[in-house]
mmCIF file of C-alpha atoms in Angstrom:
data_model
loop_
_atom_site.group_PDB
_atom_site.id
_atom_site.type_symbol
_atom_site.label_atom_id
_atom_site.label_comp_id
_atom_site.label_asym_id
_atom_site.label_seq_id
_atom_site.Cartn_x
_atom_site.Cartn_y
_atom_site.Cartn_z
ATOM 1 C CA MET A 1 69.700 108.621 99.240
ATOM 2 C CA GLY A 2 72.914 107.047 98.379
ATOM 3 C CA VAL A 3 74.327 103.641 99.338
ATOM 4 C CA ARG A 4 77.331 102.156 98.378
ATOM 5 C CA THR A 5 75.949 98.305 98.354
ATOM 6 C CA GLU A 6 73.266 96.689 96.125
ATOM 7 C CA TYR A 7 72.635 94.548 98.756
ATOM 8 C CA VAL A 8 71.585 97.745 101.152
ATOM 9 C CA ARG A 9 69.751 99.526 98.122
ATOM 10 C CA ASP A 10 67.561 96.159 97.678
ATOM 11 C CA ALA A 11 67.115 95.992 101.925
ATOM 12 C CA LEU A 12 65.812 99.919 101.665
ATOM 13 C CA ARG A 13 63.779 98.957 98.417
ATOM 14 C CA GLU A 14 61.771 95.996 100.290
ATOM 15 C CA LEU A 15 60.895 98.800 103.119
ATOM 16 C CA GLY A 16 59.415 100.901 100.618
ATOM 17 C CA CYS A 17 61.970 103.412 99.842
ATOM 18 C CA ALA A 18 62.310 102.545 96.273
ATOM 19 C CA ASP A 19 61.967 106.158 95.063
ATOM 20 C CA LYS A 20 64.616 107.282 97.315
ATOM 21 C CA VAL A 21 67.688 105.137 97.119
ATOM 22 C CA ALA A 22 70.433 104.903 94.682
ATOM 23 C CA PHE A 23 73.559 102.763 94.329
ATOM 24 C CA CYS A 24 75.998 105.052 94.770
ATOM 25 C CA PRO A 25 79.628 103.493 95.412
ATOM 26 C CA ASP A 26 81.455 106.974 96.271
ATOM 27 C CA PRO A 27 81.346 110.480 94.792
ATOM 28 C CA THR A 28 85.054 109.931 95.042
ATOM 29 C CA LEU A 29 85.069 108.139 91.716
ATOM 30 C CA SER A 30 84.188 111.476 89.509
ATOM 31 C CA LEU A 31 87.402 112.997 91.037
ATOM 32 C CA ASP A 32 89.934 114.112 88.357
ATOM 33 C CA LEU A 33 93.237 113.333 90.160
ATOM 34 C CA HIS A 34 95.137 116.043 87.738
ATOM 35 C CA GLU A 35 92.827 118.630 89.285
ATOM 36 C CA VAL A 36 92.589 117.430 92.957
ATOM 37 C CA LEU A 37 96.203 116.664 93.361
ATOM 38 C CA ARG A 38 97.266 120.146 91.593
ATOM 39 C CA GLY A 39 100.016 121.833 93.961
ATOM 40 C CA ILE A 40 99.878 118.834 96.610
ATOM 41 C CA GLU A 41 103.806 118.242 97.250
ATOM 42 C CA VAL A 42 105.045 114.872 98.000
ATOM 43 C CA PRO A 43 108.603 113.690 97.706
ATOM 44 C CA ARG A 44 109.689 111.638 94.828
ATOM 45 C CA LEU A 45 110.338 108.269 95.683
ATOM 46 C CA LYS A 46 113.557 106.244 94.942
ATOM 47 C CA ARG A 47 112.974 104.341 92.100
ATOM 48 C CA ASP A 48 115.477 101.684 90.707
ATOM 49 C CA LYS A 49 112.410 98.923 89.673
ATOM 50 C CA LYS A 50 108.747 99.360 89.574
ATOM 51 C CA ILE A 51 107.343 100.373 93.249
ATOM 52 C CA LEU A 52 104.556 98.005 94.808
ATOM 53 C CA GLY A 53 102.981 100.153 97.381
ATOM 54 C CA LEU A 54 101.704 97.847 100.407
ATOM 55 C CA SER A 55 99.376 99.268 103.409
ATOM 56 C CA VAL A 56 97.240 96.777 105.233
ATOM 57 C CA MET A 57 96.526 95.803 109.114
ATOM 58 C CA ALA A 58 99.163 94.643 111.137
ATOM 59 C CA HIS A 59 97.606 90.916 111.326
ATOM 60 C CA PHE A 60 97.688 90.903 107.479
ATOM 61 C CA ILE A 61 100.931 92.002 106.531
ATOM 62 C CA GLU A 62 103.452 89.533 107.925
ATOM 63 C CA GLY A 63 102.014 86.737 105.594
ATOM 64 C CA ILE A 64 102.037 89.321 102.630
ATOM 65 C CA VAL A 65 105.644 90.447 103.203
ATOM 66 C CA ASP A 66 107.005 86.737 103.704
ATOM 67 C CA ALA A 67 105.713 85.893 100.571
ATOM 68 C CA ILE A 68 107.025 88.624 99.048
ATOM 69 C CA ALA A 69 110.553 88.186 100.511
ATOM 70 C CA ALA A 70 110.577 84.798 99.242
ATOM 71 C CA ASP A 71 109.866 85.461 95.697
ATOM 72 C CA ALA A 72 113.133 86.482 94.036
ATOM 73 C CA ASP A 73 111.699 87.010 91.096
ATOM 74 C CA PHE A 74 109.006 89.304 92.205
ATOM 75 C CA LEU A 75 112.038 91.494 93.807
ATOM 76 C CA ASP A 76 113.684 91.313 90.986
ATOM 77 C CA GLU A 77 110.718 93.485 89.492
ATOM 78 C CA TYR A 78 109.676 95.619 92.428
ATOM 79 C CA ASP A 79 110.796 97.603 95.115
ATOM 80 C CA LEU A 80 108.383 97.286 98.010
ATOM 81 C CA TRP A 81 107.328 100.562 99.973
ATOM 82 C CA ILE A 82 105.217 100.169 103.085
ATOM 83 C CA TYR A 83 103.024 102.802 104.163
ATOM 84 C CA PRO A 84 100.446 103.843 106.354
ATOM 85 C CA TYR A 85 97.140 104.617 104.625
ATOM 86 C CA SER A 86 94.289 104.485 107.236
ATOM 87 C CA ARG A 87 94.189 105.696 110.746
ATOM 88 C CA GLN A 88 90.947 103.748 111.519
ATOM 89 C CA TYR A 89 92.899 100.389 110.854
ATOM 90 C CA ASN A 90 96.075 101.660 112.702
ATOM 91 C CA HIS A 91 98.295 100.830 109.345
ATOM 92 C CA ILE A 92 101.314 102.494 111.180
ATOM 93 C CA GLU A 93 101.473 99.159 113.461
ATOM 94 C CA ALA A 94 102.068 97.109 110.155
ATOM 95 C CA VAL A 95 104.932 99.273 108.945
ATOM 96 C CA LEU A 96 106.510 99.181 112.630
ATOM 97 C CA ARG A 97 106.321 95.372 112.523
ATOM 98 C CA ILE A 98 107.462 94.879 109.295
ATOM 99 C CA GLN A 99 110.644 97.159 109.951
ATOM 100 C CA GLN A 100 111.566 95.673 112.895
ATOM 101 C CA LYS A 101 111.376 92.337 111.553
ATOM 102 C CA TYR A 102 113.082 93.106 107.637
ATOM 103 C CA GLY A 103 115.238 96.386 108.799
ATOM 104 C CA ASN A 104 116.318 97.950 105.616
ATOM 105 C CA ARG A 105 115.457 95.409 103.303
ATOM 106 C CA PHE A 106 112.446 97.132 102.363
ATOM 107 C CA HIS A 107 111.430 101.017 102.493
ATOM 108 C CA TYR A 108 108.965 102.551 105.005
ATOM 109 C CA ILE A 109 106.700 105.590 105.095
ATOM 110 C CA GLU A 110 106.998 106.355 108.849
ATOM 111 C CA ARG A 111 104.151 108.443 109.671
ATOM 112 C CA TYR A 112 100.772 109.452 108.349
ATOM 113 C CA GLN A 113 100.089 111.896 105.632
ATOM 114 C CA ASP A 114 96.987 113.800 105.073
ATOM 115 C CA PRO A 115 94.534 112.230 102.515
ATOM 116 C CA LEU A 116 95.267 113.902 99.409
ATOM 117 C CA ALA A 117 99.324 113.356 99.792
ATOM 118 C CA THR A 118 98.690 109.811 100.422
ATOM 119 C CA VAL A 119 96.570 109.805 97.148
ATOM 120 C CA ALA A 120 99.596 111.640 95.700
ATOM 121 C CA LEU A 121 102.208 109.036 97.043
ATOM 122 C CA MET A 122 99.924 106.415 95.568
ATOM 123 C CA ALA A 123 99.973 107.765 92.195
ATOM 124 C CA GLN A 124 103.876 107.047 91.809
ATOM 125 C CA PHE A 125 103.176 103.369 92.545
ATOM 126 C CA ASP A 126 103.017 100.708 89.753
ATOM 127 C CA ALA A 127 101.355 98.410 91.898
ATOM 128 C CA SER A 128 99.403 98.382 95.041
ATOM 129 C CA ILE A 129 98.158 96.169 97.685
ATOM 130 C CA ASN A 130 95.687 97.496 100.417
ATOM 131 C CA ASP A 131 92.816 96.462 102.199
ATOM 132 C CA THR A 132 90.659 99.751 102.457
ATOM 133 C CA TYR A 133 87.954 100.685 100.396
ATOM 134 C CA HIS A 134 89.256 103.793 99.457
ATOM 135 C CA GLY A 135 92.205 102.758 98.915
ATOM 136 C CA THR A 136 91.277 100.654 96.296
ATOM 137 C CA ILE A 137 89.510 103.626 94.892
ATOM 138 C CA ALA A 138 92.879 105.511 94.558
ATOM 139 C CA ALA A 139 94.349 102.499 92.933
ATOM 140 C CA LEU A 140 91.579 102.689 90.309
ATOM 141 C CA LEU A 141 91.739 106.387 89.665
ATOM 142 C CA ALA A 142 95.695 106.484 89.392
ATOM 143 C CA GLY A 143 95.165 103.741 86.932
ATOM 144 C CA ILE A 144 97.601 101.151 88.378
ATOM 145 C CA PRO A 145 97.386 97.318 88.659
ATOM 146 C CA PHE A 146 96.038 96.340 92.616
ATOM 147 C CA LEU A 147 95.204 93.814 95.033
ATOM 148 C CA VAL A 148 92.750 94.543 97.828
ATOM 149 C CA ILE A 149 92.160 92.432 100.980
ATOM 150 C CA ASP A 150 88.211 92.209 101.280
ATOM 151 C CA ARG A 151 86.977 91.213 104.690
ATOM 152 C CA GLU A 152 83.713 92.040 104.417
ATOM 153 C CA ASP A 153 81.261 88.835 103.272
ATOM 154 C CA GLU A 154 80.335 88.479 99.780
ATOM 155 C CA VAL A 155 77.132 89.798 99.811
ATOM 156 C CA ARG A 156 77.367 93.039 101.603
ATOM 157 C CA SER A 157 81.290 93.909 100.483
ATOM 158 C CA ARG A 158 81.790 97.410 99.163
ATOM 159 C CA SER A 159 84.865 96.675 97.257
ATOM 160 C CA ARG A 160 83.261 93.547 95.669
ATOM 161 C CA ASN A 161 80.105 95.355 94.539
ATOM 162 C CA LEU A 162 82.401 98.424 93.183
ATOM 163 C CA LEU A 163 84.735 96.003 91.275
ATOM 164 C CA ARG A 164 81.933 94.317 89.664
ATOM 165 C CA LEU A 165 80.795 97.159 88.012
ATOM 166 C CA PHE A 166 84.403 96.980 86.057
ATOM 167 C CA SER A 167 84.740 93.377 85.840
ATOM 168 C CA ARG A 168 87.694 93.432 88.113
ATOM 169 C CA GLU A 169 86.730 91.033 91.166
ATOM 170 C CA ASP A 170 89.702 89.223 90.308
ATOM 171 C CA ARG A 171 91.789 91.548 91.769
ATOM 172 C CA ILE A 172 89.759 90.694 95.137
ATOM 173 C CA VAL A 173 91.768 88.542 97.895
ATOM 174 C CA THR A 174 88.951 87.339 100.103
ATOM 175 C CA ALA A 175 90.376 87.424 103.817
ATOM 176 C CA ARG A 176 88.962 84.365 104.891
ATOM 177 C CA ARG A 177 90.425 81.974 101.888
ATOM 178 C CA HIS A 178 93.814 83.376 102.712
ATOM 179 C CA GLY A 179 93.710 82.839 106.450
ATOM 180 C CA LEU A 180 93.306 86.325 107.212
ATOM 181 C CA THR A 181 90.558 85.797 109.540
ATOM 182 C CA ASP A 182 91.301 87.108 113.012
ATOM 183 C CA PRO A 183 93.913 89.191 114.531
ATOM 184 C CA ALA A 184 94.310 86.012 116.750
ATOM 185 C CA ASP A 185 95.585 83.885 114.093
ATOM 186 C CA ASP A 186 99.468 84.433 114.326
ATOM 187 C CA ALA A 187 100.350 81.056 113.838
ATOM 188 C CA LEU A 188 98.933 81.141 110.297
ATOM 189 C CA LEU A 189 100.251 84.470 109.260
ATOM 190 C CA LEU A 190 103.779 83.342 110.221
ATOM 191 C CA GLY A 191 103.395 79.940 108.766
ATOM 192 C CA ASP A 192 104.198 78.616 105.264
ATOM 193 C CA ALA A 193 100.794 77.862 104.521
ATOM 194 C CA LEU A 194 100.032 81.314 104.027
ATOM 195 C CA VAL A 195 103.042 82.144 101.922
ATOM 196 C CA ALA A 196 102.059 79.528 99.554
ATOM 197 C CA ARG A 197 98.759 81.006 99.369
ATOM 198 C CA TRP A 198 100.012 84.630 98.557
ATOM 199 C CA ARG A 199 102.005 83.372 95.683
ATOM 200 C CA GLY A 200 99.025 83.156 93.340
ATOM 201 C CA PRO A 201 97.345 86.742 94.028
ATOM 202 C CA LEU A 202 101.235 88.195 93.624
ATOM 203 C CA GLN A 203 101.352 86.618 90.277
ATOM 204 C CA THR A 204 97.994 87.726 89.341
ATOM 205 C CA LEU A 205 99.254 91.570 90.402
ATOM 206 C CA ARG A 206 102.624 90.882 88.292
ATOM 207 C CA GLU A 207 100.163 90.151 85.084
ATOM 208 C CA GLN A 208 97.717 92.675 85.532
ATOM 209 C CA PRO A 209 97.939 95.587 82.815
ATOM 210 C CA CYS A 210 98.440 99.190 83.364
ATOM 211 C CA GLY A 211 95.789 101.463 82.878
ATOM 212 C CA GLY A 212 92.455 102.504 84.609
ATOM 213 C CA PHE A 213 88.702 102.694 83.139
ATOM 214 C CA SER A 214 88.081 101.311 79.881
ATOM 215 C CA LYS A 215 85.257 102.649 77.806
ATOM 216 C CA THR A 216 83.289 99.562 78.241
ATOM 217 C CA SER A 217 83.533 99.995 82.100
ATOM 218 C CA VAL A 218 82.678 103.645 82.104
ATOM 219 C CA ARG A 219 79.423 103.057 79.803
ATOM 220 C CA SER A 220 78.673 99.965 82.520
ATOM 221 C CA ALA A 221 79.204 102.106 85.556
ATOM 222 C CA ARG A 222 77.001 105.139 84.154
ATOM 223 C CA SER A 223 74.490 102.600 83.158
ATOM 224 C CA SER A 224 74.460 101.220 87.002
ATOM 225 C CA THR A 225 73.908 105.047 88.085
ATOM 226 C CA LEU A 226 77.535 104.560 89.474
ATOM 227 C CA ILE A 227 77.543 107.725 91.071
ATOM 228 C CA SER A 228 74.287 109.959 91.862
ATOM 229 C CA THR A 229 75.085 113.734 92.843
ATOM 230 C CA GLY A 230 71.907 115.222 93.607
ATOM 231 C CA SER A 231 70.264 115.804 90.352
ATOM 232 C CA ARG A 232 72.718 114.624 87.946
ATOM 233 C CA THR A 233 74.513 111.292 87.340
ATOM 234 C CA ALA A 234 78.545 111.751 86.747
ATOM 235 C CA SER A 235 80.615 108.543 85.464
ATOM 236 C CA PRO A 236 84.373 108.110 86.335
ATOM 237 C CA ARG A 237 86.905 110.179 84.553
ATOM 238 C CA ARG A 238 89.620 108.570 82.851
ATOM 239 C CA PRO A 239 92.330 107.997 85.615
ATOM 240 C CA VAL A 240 96.053 109.728 85.364
ATOM 241 C CA SER A 241 98.733 108.109 83.961
ATOM 242 C CA ARG A 242 101.154 109.180 86.597
ATOM 243 C CA ILE A 243 100.866 112.049 88.987
ATOM 244 C CA GLN A 244 104.594 113.715 89.326
ATOM 245 C CA PRO A 245 105.370 115.302 92.490
ATOM 246 C CA HIS A 246 106.525 118.718 93.019
ATOM 247 C CA GLU A 247 110.588 118.579 92.283
ATOM 248 C CA HIS A 248 110.935 121.618 94.894
ATOM 249 C CA GLY A 249 109.965 122.219 98.288
ATOM 250 C CA LEU A 250 109.870 118.775 99.707
ATOM 251 C CA GLY A 251 110.150 120.066 103.491
ATOM 252 C CA PRO A 252 109.692 117.887 106.538
ATOM 253 C CA LEU A 253 107.877 115.134 104.562
ATOM 254 C CA GLU A 254 111.138 113.979 103.193
ATOM 255 C CA ARG A 255 112.153 112.590 106.315
ATOM 256 C CA SER A 256 109.432 110.076 106.354
ATOM 257 C CA PHE A 257 110.383 108.732 102.784
ATOM 258 C CA ARG A 258 113.292 106.589 103.499
ATOM 259 C CA ARG A 259 114.872 103.285 104.238
ATOM 260 C CA PRO A 260 116.466 102.876 107.397
ATOM 261 C CA SER A 261 120.078 103.188 107.414
#
């Protein structure tokens, strides 16, 4: 049995399942994006600057975007693309909320893509802010700087258990510490205090080097039984430096990748 956190593994071992449980954050970490995304057609994003991709729940997003909008230096360096990653967390609501508030100041992707198209989209980013576990994995595989909003408590957190293996816990923005605790906390989300809280994480994002798994982190992950697949253990492969979308055959997807007129 594979489990995603050491907390669950240890709890099951205490129940007598020691020989049947392995810490296995996620089998997708063994994917080779060049192989997986071969033939996936996504439009090339308009690129005047570096691209920051943002996909988070609606009750997180206004504080983040307000902080970005208030940071002229950040906007000189990055174009912001807001897209819906997760249907489960209703990310499309966040896209529409910011589109209504900021109009054509930012770029928007206005509908969900299939999972592989979404990963191919993320491979075009130069940096990512996401609040999902698999969004974090996609950023790791693509080898781009990222921040993840973690809603889970520190002991049980899947993201923290994963990123600890790669010495990247500094990329976690803990929701509780940044006022992102409850959908009803609209006053916090729109207030100057939350904008101020986000200045530090945004600066951290800008200072992160590009690149994916180092040799040291791969060895650490392998020794920690990062991925257990049946009778063999697989280590994460080196991420792609950049997945290039197809030049032709963009089709109807192109309509969703636009800045409003």
